[in-house]
Coordinates of C-alpha atoms in Angstrom, one line a residue:
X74 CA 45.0 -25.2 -9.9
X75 CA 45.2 -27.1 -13.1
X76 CA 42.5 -29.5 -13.8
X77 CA 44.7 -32.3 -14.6
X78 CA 45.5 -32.8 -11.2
X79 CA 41.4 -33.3 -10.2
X80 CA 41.9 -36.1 -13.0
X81 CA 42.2 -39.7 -12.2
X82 CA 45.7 -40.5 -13.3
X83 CA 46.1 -42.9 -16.2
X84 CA 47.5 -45.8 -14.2
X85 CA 44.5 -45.8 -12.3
X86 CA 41.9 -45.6 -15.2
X87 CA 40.3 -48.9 -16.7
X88 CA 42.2 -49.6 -20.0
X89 CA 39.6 -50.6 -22.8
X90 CA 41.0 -51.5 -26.3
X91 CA 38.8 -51.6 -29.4
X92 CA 40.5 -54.3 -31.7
X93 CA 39.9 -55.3 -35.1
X94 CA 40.6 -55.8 -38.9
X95 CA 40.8 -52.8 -41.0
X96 CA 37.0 -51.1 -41.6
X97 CA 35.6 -53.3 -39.3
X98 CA 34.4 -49.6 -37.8
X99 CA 36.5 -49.7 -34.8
X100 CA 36.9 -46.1 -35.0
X101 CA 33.2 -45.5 -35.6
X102 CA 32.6 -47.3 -32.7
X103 CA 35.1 -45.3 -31.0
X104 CA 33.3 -42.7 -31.3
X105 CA 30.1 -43.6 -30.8
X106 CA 30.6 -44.8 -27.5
X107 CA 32.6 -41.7 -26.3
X108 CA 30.4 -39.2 -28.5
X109 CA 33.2 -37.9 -29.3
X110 CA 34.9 -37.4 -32.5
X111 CA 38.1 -39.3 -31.1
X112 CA 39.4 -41.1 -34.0
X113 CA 39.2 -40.2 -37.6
X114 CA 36.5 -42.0 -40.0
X115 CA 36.9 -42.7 -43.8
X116 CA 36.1 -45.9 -46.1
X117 CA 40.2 -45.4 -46.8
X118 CA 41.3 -48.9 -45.4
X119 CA 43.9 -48.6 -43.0
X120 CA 42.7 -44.9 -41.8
X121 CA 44.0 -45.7 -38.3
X122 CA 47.7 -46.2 -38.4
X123 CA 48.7 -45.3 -34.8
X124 CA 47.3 -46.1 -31.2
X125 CA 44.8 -42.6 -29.9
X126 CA 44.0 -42.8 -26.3
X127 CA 41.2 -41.1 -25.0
X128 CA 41.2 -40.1 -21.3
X129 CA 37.6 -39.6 -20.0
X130 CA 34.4 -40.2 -17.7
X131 CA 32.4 -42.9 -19.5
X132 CA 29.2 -43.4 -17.8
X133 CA 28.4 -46.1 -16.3
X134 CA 32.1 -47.1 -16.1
X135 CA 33.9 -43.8 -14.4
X136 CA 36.9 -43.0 -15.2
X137 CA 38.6 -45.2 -18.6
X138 CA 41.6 -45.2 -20.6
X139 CA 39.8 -45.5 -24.5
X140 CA 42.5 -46.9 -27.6
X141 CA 41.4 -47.2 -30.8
X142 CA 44.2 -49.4 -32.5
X143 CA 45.1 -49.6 -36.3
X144 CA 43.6 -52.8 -38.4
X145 CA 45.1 -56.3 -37.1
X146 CA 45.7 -57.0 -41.1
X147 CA 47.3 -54.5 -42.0
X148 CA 49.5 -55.9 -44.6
X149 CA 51.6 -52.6 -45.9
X150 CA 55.2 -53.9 -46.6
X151 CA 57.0 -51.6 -44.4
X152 CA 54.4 -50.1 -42.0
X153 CA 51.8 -53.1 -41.7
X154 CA 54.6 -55.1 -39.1
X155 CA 55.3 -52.4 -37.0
X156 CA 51.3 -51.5 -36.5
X157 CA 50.6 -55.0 -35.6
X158 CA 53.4 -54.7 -33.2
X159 CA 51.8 -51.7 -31.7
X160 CA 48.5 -53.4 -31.5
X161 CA 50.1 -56.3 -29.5
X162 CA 52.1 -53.4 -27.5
X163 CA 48.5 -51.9 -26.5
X164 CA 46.8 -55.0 -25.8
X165 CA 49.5 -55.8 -22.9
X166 CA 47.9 -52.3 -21.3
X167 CA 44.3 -53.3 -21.3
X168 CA 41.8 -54.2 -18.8
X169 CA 39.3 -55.0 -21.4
X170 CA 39.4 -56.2 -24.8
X171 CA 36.6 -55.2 -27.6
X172 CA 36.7 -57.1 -30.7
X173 CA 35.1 -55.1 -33.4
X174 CA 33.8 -57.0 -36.6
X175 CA 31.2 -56.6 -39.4
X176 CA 28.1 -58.1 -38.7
X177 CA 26.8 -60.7 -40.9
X178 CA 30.2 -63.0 -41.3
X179 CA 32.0 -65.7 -39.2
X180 CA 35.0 -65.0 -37.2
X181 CA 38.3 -64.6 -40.0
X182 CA 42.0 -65.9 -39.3
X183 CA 43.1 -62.1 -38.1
X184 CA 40.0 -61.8 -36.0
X185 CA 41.0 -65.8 -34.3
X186 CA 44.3 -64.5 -33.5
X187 CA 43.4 -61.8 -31.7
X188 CA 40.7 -63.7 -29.5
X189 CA 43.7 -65.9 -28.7
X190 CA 46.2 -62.8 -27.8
X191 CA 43.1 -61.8 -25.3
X192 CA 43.8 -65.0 -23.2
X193 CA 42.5 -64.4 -19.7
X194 CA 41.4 -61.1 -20.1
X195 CA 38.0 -60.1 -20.1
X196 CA 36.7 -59.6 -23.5
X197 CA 33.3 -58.4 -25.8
X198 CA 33.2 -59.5 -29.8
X199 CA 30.6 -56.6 -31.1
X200 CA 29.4 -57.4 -34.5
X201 CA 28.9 -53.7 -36.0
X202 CA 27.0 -52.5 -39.0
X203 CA 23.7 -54.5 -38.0
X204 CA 21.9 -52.1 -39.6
X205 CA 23.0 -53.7 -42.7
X206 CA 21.2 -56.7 -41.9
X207 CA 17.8 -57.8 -42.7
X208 CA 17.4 -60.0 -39.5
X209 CA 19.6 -59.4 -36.4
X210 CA 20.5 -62.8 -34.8
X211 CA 20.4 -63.4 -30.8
X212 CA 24.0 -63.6 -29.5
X213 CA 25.8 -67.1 -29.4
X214 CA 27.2 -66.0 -25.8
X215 CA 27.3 -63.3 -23.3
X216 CA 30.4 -61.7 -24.6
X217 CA 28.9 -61.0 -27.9
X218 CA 26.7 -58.3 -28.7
X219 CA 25.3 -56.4 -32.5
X220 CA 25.8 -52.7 -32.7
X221 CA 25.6 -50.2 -35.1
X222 CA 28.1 -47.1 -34.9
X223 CA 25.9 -45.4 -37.4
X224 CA 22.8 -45.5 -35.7
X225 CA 23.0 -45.8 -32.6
X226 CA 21.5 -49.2 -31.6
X227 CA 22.5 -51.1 -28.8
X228 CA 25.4 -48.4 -28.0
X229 CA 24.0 -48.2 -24.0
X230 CA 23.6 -52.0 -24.1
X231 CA 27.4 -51.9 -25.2
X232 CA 28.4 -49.6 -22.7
X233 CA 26.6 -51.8 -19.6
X234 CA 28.0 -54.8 -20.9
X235 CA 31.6 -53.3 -20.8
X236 CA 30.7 -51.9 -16.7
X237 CA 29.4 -55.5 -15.8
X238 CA 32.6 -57.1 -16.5
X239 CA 34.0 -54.2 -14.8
X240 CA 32.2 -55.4 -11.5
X241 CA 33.7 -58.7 -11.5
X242 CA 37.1 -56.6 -11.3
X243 CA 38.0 -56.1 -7.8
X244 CA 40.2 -54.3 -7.0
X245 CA 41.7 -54.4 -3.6
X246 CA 45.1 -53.3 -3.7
X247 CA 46.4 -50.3 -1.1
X248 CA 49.3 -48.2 -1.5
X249 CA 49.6 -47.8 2.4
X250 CA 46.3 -47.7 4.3
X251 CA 46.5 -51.4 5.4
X252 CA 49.7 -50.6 7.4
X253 CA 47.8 -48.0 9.2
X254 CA 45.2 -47.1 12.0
X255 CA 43.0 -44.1 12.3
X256 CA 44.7 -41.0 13.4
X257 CA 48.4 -42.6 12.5
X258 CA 50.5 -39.8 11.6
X259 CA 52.7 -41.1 8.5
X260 CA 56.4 -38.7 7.6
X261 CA 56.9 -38.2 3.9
X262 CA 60.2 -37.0 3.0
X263 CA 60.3 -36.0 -0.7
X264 CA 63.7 -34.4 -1.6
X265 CA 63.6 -31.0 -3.5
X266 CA 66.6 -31.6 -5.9
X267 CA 67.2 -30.8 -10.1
X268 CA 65.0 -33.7 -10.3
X269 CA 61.6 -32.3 -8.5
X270 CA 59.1 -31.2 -10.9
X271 CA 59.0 -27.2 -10.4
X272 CA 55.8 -26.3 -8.3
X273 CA 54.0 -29.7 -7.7
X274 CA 54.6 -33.7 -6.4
X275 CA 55.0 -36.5 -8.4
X276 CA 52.0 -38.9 -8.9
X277 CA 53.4 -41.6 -6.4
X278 CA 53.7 -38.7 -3.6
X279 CA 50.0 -37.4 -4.7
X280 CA 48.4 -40.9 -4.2
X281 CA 50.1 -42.2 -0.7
X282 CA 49.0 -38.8 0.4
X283 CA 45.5 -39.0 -0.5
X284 CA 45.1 -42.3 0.7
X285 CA 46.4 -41.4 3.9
X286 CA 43.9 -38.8 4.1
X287 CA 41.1 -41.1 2.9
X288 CA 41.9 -43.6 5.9
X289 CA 41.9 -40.5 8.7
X290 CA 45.2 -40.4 9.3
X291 CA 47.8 -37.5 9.6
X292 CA 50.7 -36.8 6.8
X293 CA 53.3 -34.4 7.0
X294 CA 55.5 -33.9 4.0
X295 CA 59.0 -32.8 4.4
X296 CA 62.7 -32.5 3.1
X297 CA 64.9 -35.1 4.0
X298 CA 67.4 -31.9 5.4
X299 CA 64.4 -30.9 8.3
X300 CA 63.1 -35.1 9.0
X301 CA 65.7 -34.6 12.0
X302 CA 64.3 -31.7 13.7
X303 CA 60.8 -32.6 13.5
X304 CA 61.4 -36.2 14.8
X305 CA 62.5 -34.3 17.7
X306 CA 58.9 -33.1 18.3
X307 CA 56.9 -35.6 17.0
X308 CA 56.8 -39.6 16.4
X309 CA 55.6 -41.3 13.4
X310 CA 53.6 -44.7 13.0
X311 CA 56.0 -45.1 9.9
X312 CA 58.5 -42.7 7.5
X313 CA 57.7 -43.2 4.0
X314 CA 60.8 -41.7 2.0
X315 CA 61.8 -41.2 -1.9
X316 CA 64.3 -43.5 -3.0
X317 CA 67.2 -41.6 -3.2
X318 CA 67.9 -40.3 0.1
X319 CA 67.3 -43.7 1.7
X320 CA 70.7 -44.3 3.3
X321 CA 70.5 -40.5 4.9
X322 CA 67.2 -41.0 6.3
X323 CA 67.8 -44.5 7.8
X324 CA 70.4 -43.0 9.8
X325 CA 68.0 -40.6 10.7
X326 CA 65.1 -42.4 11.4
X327 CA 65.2 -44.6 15.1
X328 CA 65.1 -48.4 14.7
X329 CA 61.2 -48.4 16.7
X330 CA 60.0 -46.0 13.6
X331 CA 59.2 -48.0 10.6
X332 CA 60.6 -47.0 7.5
X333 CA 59.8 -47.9 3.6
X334 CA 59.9 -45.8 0.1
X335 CA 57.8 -44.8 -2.2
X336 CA 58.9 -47.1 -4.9
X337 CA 58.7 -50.7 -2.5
X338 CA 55.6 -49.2 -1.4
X339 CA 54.2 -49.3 -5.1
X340 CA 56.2 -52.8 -6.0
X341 CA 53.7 -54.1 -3.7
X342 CA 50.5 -52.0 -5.0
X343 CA 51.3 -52.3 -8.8
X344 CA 53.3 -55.7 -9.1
X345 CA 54.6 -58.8 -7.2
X346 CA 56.5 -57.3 -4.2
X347 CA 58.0 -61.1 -3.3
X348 CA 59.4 -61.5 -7.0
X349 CA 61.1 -57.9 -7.4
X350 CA 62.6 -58.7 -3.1
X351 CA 64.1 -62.3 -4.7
X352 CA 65.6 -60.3 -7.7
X353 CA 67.6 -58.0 -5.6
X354 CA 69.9 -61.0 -4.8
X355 CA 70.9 -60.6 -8.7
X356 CA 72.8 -57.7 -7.8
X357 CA 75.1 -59.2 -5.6
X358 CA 76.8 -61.5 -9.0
X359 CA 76.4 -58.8 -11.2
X360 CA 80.4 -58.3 -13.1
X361 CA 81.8 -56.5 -15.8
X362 CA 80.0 -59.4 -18.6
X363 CA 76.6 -58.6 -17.2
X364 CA 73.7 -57.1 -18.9
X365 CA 71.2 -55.1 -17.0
X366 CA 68.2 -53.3 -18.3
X367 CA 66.9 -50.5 -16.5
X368 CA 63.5 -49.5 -17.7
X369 CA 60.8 -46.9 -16.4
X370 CA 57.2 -46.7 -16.8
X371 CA 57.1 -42.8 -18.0
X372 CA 59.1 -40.3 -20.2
X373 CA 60.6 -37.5 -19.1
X374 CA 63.5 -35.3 -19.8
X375 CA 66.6 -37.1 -18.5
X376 CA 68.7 -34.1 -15.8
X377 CA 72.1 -34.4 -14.0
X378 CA 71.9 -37.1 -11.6
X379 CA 68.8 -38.6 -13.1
X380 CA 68.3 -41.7 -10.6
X381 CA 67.7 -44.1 -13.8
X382 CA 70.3 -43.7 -15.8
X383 CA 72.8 -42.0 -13.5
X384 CA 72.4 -42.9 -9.6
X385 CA 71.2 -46.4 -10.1
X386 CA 74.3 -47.7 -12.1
X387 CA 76.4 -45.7 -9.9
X388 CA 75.1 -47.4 -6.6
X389 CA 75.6 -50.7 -8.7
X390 CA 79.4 -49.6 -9.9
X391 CA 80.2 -48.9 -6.1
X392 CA 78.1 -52.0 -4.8
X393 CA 79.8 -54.5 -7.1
X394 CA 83.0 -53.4 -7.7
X395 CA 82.3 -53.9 -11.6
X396 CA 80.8 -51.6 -14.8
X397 CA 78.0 -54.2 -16.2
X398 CA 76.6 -53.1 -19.5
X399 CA 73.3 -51.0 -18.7
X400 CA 70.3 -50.4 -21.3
X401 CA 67.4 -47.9 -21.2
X402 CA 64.3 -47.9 -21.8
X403 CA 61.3 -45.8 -21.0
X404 CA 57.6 -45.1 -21.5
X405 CA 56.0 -47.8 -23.5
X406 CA 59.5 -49.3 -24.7
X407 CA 59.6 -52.8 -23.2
X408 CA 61.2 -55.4 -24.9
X409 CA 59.2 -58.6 -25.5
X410 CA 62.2 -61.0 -25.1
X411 CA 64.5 -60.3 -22.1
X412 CA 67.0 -63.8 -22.5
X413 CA 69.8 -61.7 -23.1
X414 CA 69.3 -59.7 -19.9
X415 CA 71.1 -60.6 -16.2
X416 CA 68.5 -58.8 -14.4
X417 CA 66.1 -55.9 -15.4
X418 CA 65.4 -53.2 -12.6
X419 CA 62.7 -51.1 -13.1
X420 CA 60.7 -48.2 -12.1
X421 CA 57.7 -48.3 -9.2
X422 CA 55.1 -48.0 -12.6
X423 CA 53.0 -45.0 -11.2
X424 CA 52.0 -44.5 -14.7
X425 CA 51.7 -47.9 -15.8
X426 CA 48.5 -49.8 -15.0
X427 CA 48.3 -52.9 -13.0
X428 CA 47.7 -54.9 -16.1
X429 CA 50.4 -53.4 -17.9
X430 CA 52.9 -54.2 -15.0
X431 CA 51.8 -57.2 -14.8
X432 CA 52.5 -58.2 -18.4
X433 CA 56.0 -56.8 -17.8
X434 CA 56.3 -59.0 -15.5
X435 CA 55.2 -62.0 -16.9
X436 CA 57.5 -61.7 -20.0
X437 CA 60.4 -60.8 -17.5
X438 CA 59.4 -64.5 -16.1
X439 CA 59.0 -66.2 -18.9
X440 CA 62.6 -65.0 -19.9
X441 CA 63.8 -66.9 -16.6
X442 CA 65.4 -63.4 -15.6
X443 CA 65.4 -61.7 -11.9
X444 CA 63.7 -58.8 -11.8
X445 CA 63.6 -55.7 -8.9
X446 CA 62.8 -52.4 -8.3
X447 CA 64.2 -49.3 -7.9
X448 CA 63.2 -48.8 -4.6
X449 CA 63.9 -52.3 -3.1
X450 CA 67.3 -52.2 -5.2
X451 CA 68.5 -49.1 -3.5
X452 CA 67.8 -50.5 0.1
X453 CA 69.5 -53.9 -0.9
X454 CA 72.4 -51.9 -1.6
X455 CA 72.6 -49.6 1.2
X456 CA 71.9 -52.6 3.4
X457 CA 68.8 -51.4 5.1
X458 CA 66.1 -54.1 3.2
X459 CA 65.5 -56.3 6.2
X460 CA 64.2 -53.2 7.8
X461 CA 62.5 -51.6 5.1
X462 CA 60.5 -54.9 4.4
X463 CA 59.2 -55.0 8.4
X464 CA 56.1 -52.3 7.4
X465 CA 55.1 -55.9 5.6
X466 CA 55.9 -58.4 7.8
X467 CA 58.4 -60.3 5.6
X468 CA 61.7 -61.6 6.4
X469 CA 64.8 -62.2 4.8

């Protein structure tokens, strides 16, 4: 088996960003705290021109998501924008925000900005280089703390600062376990189609199962061509389906069985399942003058009837009688202004964090545009929301 799948996937990992002018020692830093050679190090302002993420098991935090981030004032002509940009683009991904400065000076205009980009989230200013001081200071607040990359000192102290705001994190959020009891048997129908990954599940499918599992409860996986025949011998607390064979399996599936998919399951567990249910009356008004952005959390090589670009303005072609004009975007492409937008559908985010999904949806707010998801779209369209929302106890 590989040993990415004993990983904890990315989306699940606490994002920590390490922010900063150019040779503040970010990347020193970096490294230091990891002990890991992560990011490259030289007195070359500027030395850090893209985003590196670093993956790992950072004790005493568990599993993180490290980004070491190019200078904040960076102020190359043609390059020194589009850094900044990416800085910004990273900070919408993080958990936890580290301000990295040289010890020794007051806070500078750049270094102000980005402490006002950190708004509500949780955030450390380390002054590094104190061993270049004659006479370390005692910090002004709790979120402030003197370090040196170089040798060593207060690196631990770092480290359990960083896990205590951690603890004031929780996080409560469930995939499916709250709609169960022990020993509930849950039906998961994942399609085998030119879109299955060869030889394993996708992320989404891996996590309800294991959770299911962790709450003593029963999965069976299956095709959506055997659900019939096995209903016949066995009966479900609730059918958890992929997206794109909805309509065949709520013809399948009896009215007493309750039935949801993958993708509303994670609208609830990674964003704001009321907001994406009160977009999908968007579609309904969508014509032939409408834009609609269709975005997705991860990259991937786009096949025949790839459910983003293909199935999804299909459904919407048959559902509305009109061709809207469609945009794509995937990965970590997300517009930041979304005015000239209709409605944006997009993806269940098993690879985005919750922080990151949340910032999608906050700018998709502040835009004043409805938003849904793939999932809940789908079953608006195929007329079978009301009764994939019941799992939830919400009405329409």
């Amino acid at each position: 088996m590989s040993a990415n799948l004993n990983e904890t996937p990315s989306g699940e990992r606490v994002h920590i960003g390490f922010f900063g002018v150019r040779n503040s020692g970010k990347s020193s830093l970096v490294n230091s705290v990891t002990g890991q050679n992560i990011s490259v190090v030289s007195d070359v302002k500027g030395t850090t021109t893209d985003p590196v993420k670093k993956a790992m098991e950072l004790l005493p935090l568990g599993p993180v998501m490290i980004i070491d981030t190019a200078g904040y004032d960076d102020t190359d002509e043609k390059l020194g924008a589009l850094r900044i940009q990416k800085t910004r683009e990273i900070l919408n991904q993080c958990d936890i925000a580290v301000l990295v400065k040289a010890a020794g000076r007051d806070l500078n205009e750049y270094e102000q900005e980005l402490i006002k980009l950190f708004d509500t989230r949780p955030f450390l200013i380390v002054n590094n280089k104190s061993d270049l001081l004659d006479e370390i200071k005692t910090p002004e607040s709790n979120n402030e703390i003197y370090v040196s990359a170089l040798t060593g000192h207060n690196i631990q102290e770092l480290k359990n600062k960083l896990a205590s705001l951690l603890k004031n994190q929780t996080n409560e959020r469930k995939i499916v376990a709250d709609l169960l009891s022990p020993c509930d048997l849950v039906i998961l129908v994942v399609p085998v189609d030119k879109a299955a990954p060869k030889g394993r599940l996708i992320l989404p499918q891996q996590q309800t199962i294991r959770e299911i599992l962790d709450n003593h409860c029963y999965a069976l996986v299956c095709q959506n061509t055997e659900l019939e025949n096995i209903l016949k011998t066995v009966t479900p607390k609730i059918v958890v389906t992929d997206s794109q064979v909805f309509k065949q399996v709520d013809e399948i599936v009896p009215e007493k069985i309750l039935l949801t998919s993958f993708s509303i399951l994670f609208a609830r567990y990674k964003g704001d399942l009321n907001l994406l249910i009160d977009g999908a009356k968007k579609l309904s008004s969508l014509n032939n003058s409408s834009n609609v952005l269709i975005s997705e959390g991860c990259t991937h090589h786009r096949q025949c009837g790839d459910i983003g670009t293909q199935k999804i303005p299909a459904l919407i072609k048959r559902f509305t009688g009109s061709t809207p004009r469609f945009s794509f975007t995937s990965g970590g492409e997300f517009p930041n202004d979304l005015r000239d937008y209709d409605l944006v559908i997009h993806c269940g985010g098993c690879m985005l964090n919750q922080q990151e999904m949340t910032s999608r949806l906050e700018r998709i707010k502040n835009s004043n545009v409805p938003v849904v998801n793939y999932g809940i779209a789908i079953a608006h369209m195929n007329g079978i929301l009301k009764r994939c929302l019941k799992p939830f106890k919400i009405e329409l």
